[in-house]
């Protein structure tokens, strides 16, 4: 949109400046004590062309910092200090930014919450900011097309919003924000749910943004290619920016060059095989940040075609699929998947966004019922065999739950109780009328294993997304499954949380269970999994 | 048709349905809605009919029992009696009038909802010069039903994966309070997050957002948008002052009885 008002200023005037910013959420404690500050005396300045990454563990205040910088905290607690964008205070403060200018845009960390609900199809969603700011429809459409191509999602233009995968949702939200051409782009865990090719395209977009005189602020719990793009990395600890920082200029150029190569875009597994050189790794580990970029401890990647079973002779598989095919809305999502999981193994499913990883797990769990009519018509065919060869194919999900447990991608929609403990009481184990709730000891034990003991009485929505996922994992463990199906368990996790998850899964495997998980963290998958499977995207037939 | 015109006609039809004390109006609206659902290329008739049956069906049973069998008046014409239950002409007249009004409203709103979407409704309301915040609330309300349906389905999937036989109605009813409580929390959190997402996209920066589509500017439609409310108010006034004498439900029942 050529004539969109630009809030960018030339020269070294900061585009975004935080001076002595502190923030307190209005927490009510039992002893009426003052809640600790979520941000403490934060000072940060971004000039045109700057890209800064702020890393910290869960609960360190990275998301709060993003919201403060975007001017979204004023009504949610007490904010002191000042936030200025392009030399003007953000709305709610004195000298607020004039209307019509797009000074700052925030992409939040929850893909589910980044879309507006004002549009049914993707193109409408991406055009919306231009329309809301009064630009002609033709300009909005042209700009939307431009950013969709930049982010590689042009093919999604006509798709319905509810059909998108988590990564596609994230890219759609980002494309929508980019149409406004904001001076400062704030991204909270932007590579969450993105495959390697999508991350490469995101880097390309960020580089263009900085080259054009914009600035980028990225907050994350994980060090990856996207945070490595930033020349400056700062660490946040309990709401305070630490003195230690990283300067990543050399690394950034290497990473960006490598990731933007055509091979990287074409081959989603390239990221998993990249160089082990990582300036940030030791510092990240010490700061509780998970590093996804280092070399794998066990670099062999067992690239198994989806049609080739991986069972070893002499072992009775805990889970087998034969010719598992899913056709949804006339499109083949999975095409004849043969899979075999033996006891004591962890199998990782890799693949680009929209390749059908979640669909595979849902089909195995029995959560994709055949529906012949309507826009969401789904046909599932093939066989699914459980432990000891039990035929699960025609069993409903609740009967399969006696053999396998499923943990979906978005934990928010899987939780409905008012406390973590009550959520866990909602699990039912056993057969037929003998189904029973777990005992108090069992609940206490899984809370301990998943690091949730101190949150037993917390509302699930007061937890971080990664902790919410832990609640769902805890509920799955209460089923005492022989097979655990985990959809994107690494999203939003910091270092300690990843280590706990790794220990938990290894423990399950050691106890003779089989784990089938999907992930975009190739390095973690390489170190953890015994077998890796890559799903490729099936071209849509309609 | 421009979405603003559709909304004006909807408002006028509802005014007539509730403002004119005759079953002729709601019955006509019901028939016209049915025709619209059959002829529209944007609406699946089966879906529209299912919505009508699900939403207006229970109401028909309720008013049939309460008004049709237990009408409280004394000067009544009894058609059939069994103990305290009596089928009366007056009770049937009230039940028919009440149900036809509700059914006509549901039929018309369902027709508009299925033929439209959030963008279109937003454009229509902004075109009528309503405040942006009101237009936003009404437009996103359009997405609530599919959203709640999707969320409920996801919550049931989650419970099924934890061993609950969610294909049984007894289990569903048992789980419903918990699921609804969760849905309420999710909706409140999501409302707040969606507001933030909209602010990030420039909501409120411009008084007149650009419509999502280029709508045809017909002079006739513009005239209709003014004429329809005037005509509706005139008809309601005429009906209330007995200038327009349409048959009441009792009159029609008497005719039917011969």
PDB file of C-alpha atoms in Angstrom, chain A residues 195-201 225 258-259 261-274 301 303 350-352 522 534-536:
ATOM      1  CA  UNK A 195       8.185 -25.145   9.997  1.00  0.00           C
ATOM      2  CA  UNK A 196      11.703 -24.499   8.698  1.00  0.00           C
ATOM      3  CA  UNK A 197      10.550 -23.122   5.351  1.00  0.00           C
ATOM      4  CA  UNK A 198       8.064 -20.786   6.996  1.00  0.00           C
ATOM      5  CA  UNK A 199      10.739 -19.564   9.409  1.00  0.00           C
ATOM      6  CA  UNK A 200      12.995 -18.846   6.446  1.00  0.00           C
ATOM      7  CA  UNK A 201      10.254 -16.787   4.803  1.00  0.00           C
ATOM      8  CA  UNK A 225      16.914 -19.077  13.607  1.00  0.00           C
ATOM      9  CA  UNK A 258      21.729 -20.492   4.890  1.00  0.00           C
ATOM     10  CA  UNK A 259      18.065 -20.369   5.738  1.00  0.00           C
ATOM     11  CA  UNK A 261      18.813 -20.546   0.313  1.00  0.00           C
ATOM     12  CA  UNK A 262      16.385 -22.244  -2.041  1.00  0.00           C
ATOM     13  CA  UNK A 263      17.358 -25.610  -0.573  1.00  0.00           C
ATOM     14  CA  UNK A 264      16.279 -24.500   2.868  1.00  0.00           C
ATOM     15  CA  UNK A 265      12.933 -23.407   1.607  1.00  0.00           C
ATOM     16  CA  UNK A 266      12.381 -26.543  -0.389  1.00  0.00           C
ATOM     17  CA  UNK A 267      13.586 -28.987   2.216  1.00  0.00           C
ATOM     18  CA  UNK A 268      12.004 -28.675   5.603  1.00  0.00           C
ATOM     19  CA  UNK A 269      14.569 -30.936   7.175  1.00  0.00           C
ATOM     20  CA  UNK A 270      17.502 -28.687   6.321  1.00  0.00           C
ATOM     21  CA  UNK A 271      17.162 -26.869   9.610  1.00  0.00           C
ATOM     22  CA  UNK A 272      17.709 -30.097  11.466  1.00  0.00           C
ATOM     23  CA  UNK A 273      21.015 -30.694   9.758  1.00  0.00           C
ATOM     24  CA  UNK A 274      22.481 -27.249  10.098  1.00  0.00           C
ATOM     25  CA  UNK A 301      18.294 -39.131  11.463  1.00  0.00           C
ATOM     26  CA  UNK A 303      14.414 -40.853   7.616  1.00  0.00           C
ATOM     27  CA  UNK A 350       8.238 -34.003  11.117  1.00  0.00           C
ATOM     28  CA  UNK A 351       6.891 -32.104   8.148  1.00  0.00           C
ATOM     29  CA  UNK A 352       5.820 -28.686   6.954  1.00  0.00           C
ATOM     30  CA  UNK A 522      14.278 -30.894  14.620  1.00  0.00           C
ATOM     31  CA  UNK A 534       8.703 -36.933   7.541  1.00  0.00           C
ATOM     32  CA  UNK A 535       5.239 -36.233   6.219  1.00  0.00           C
ATOM     33  CA  UNK A 536       5.156 -34.344   2.977  1.00  0.00           C
TER      34      UNK A 536
END
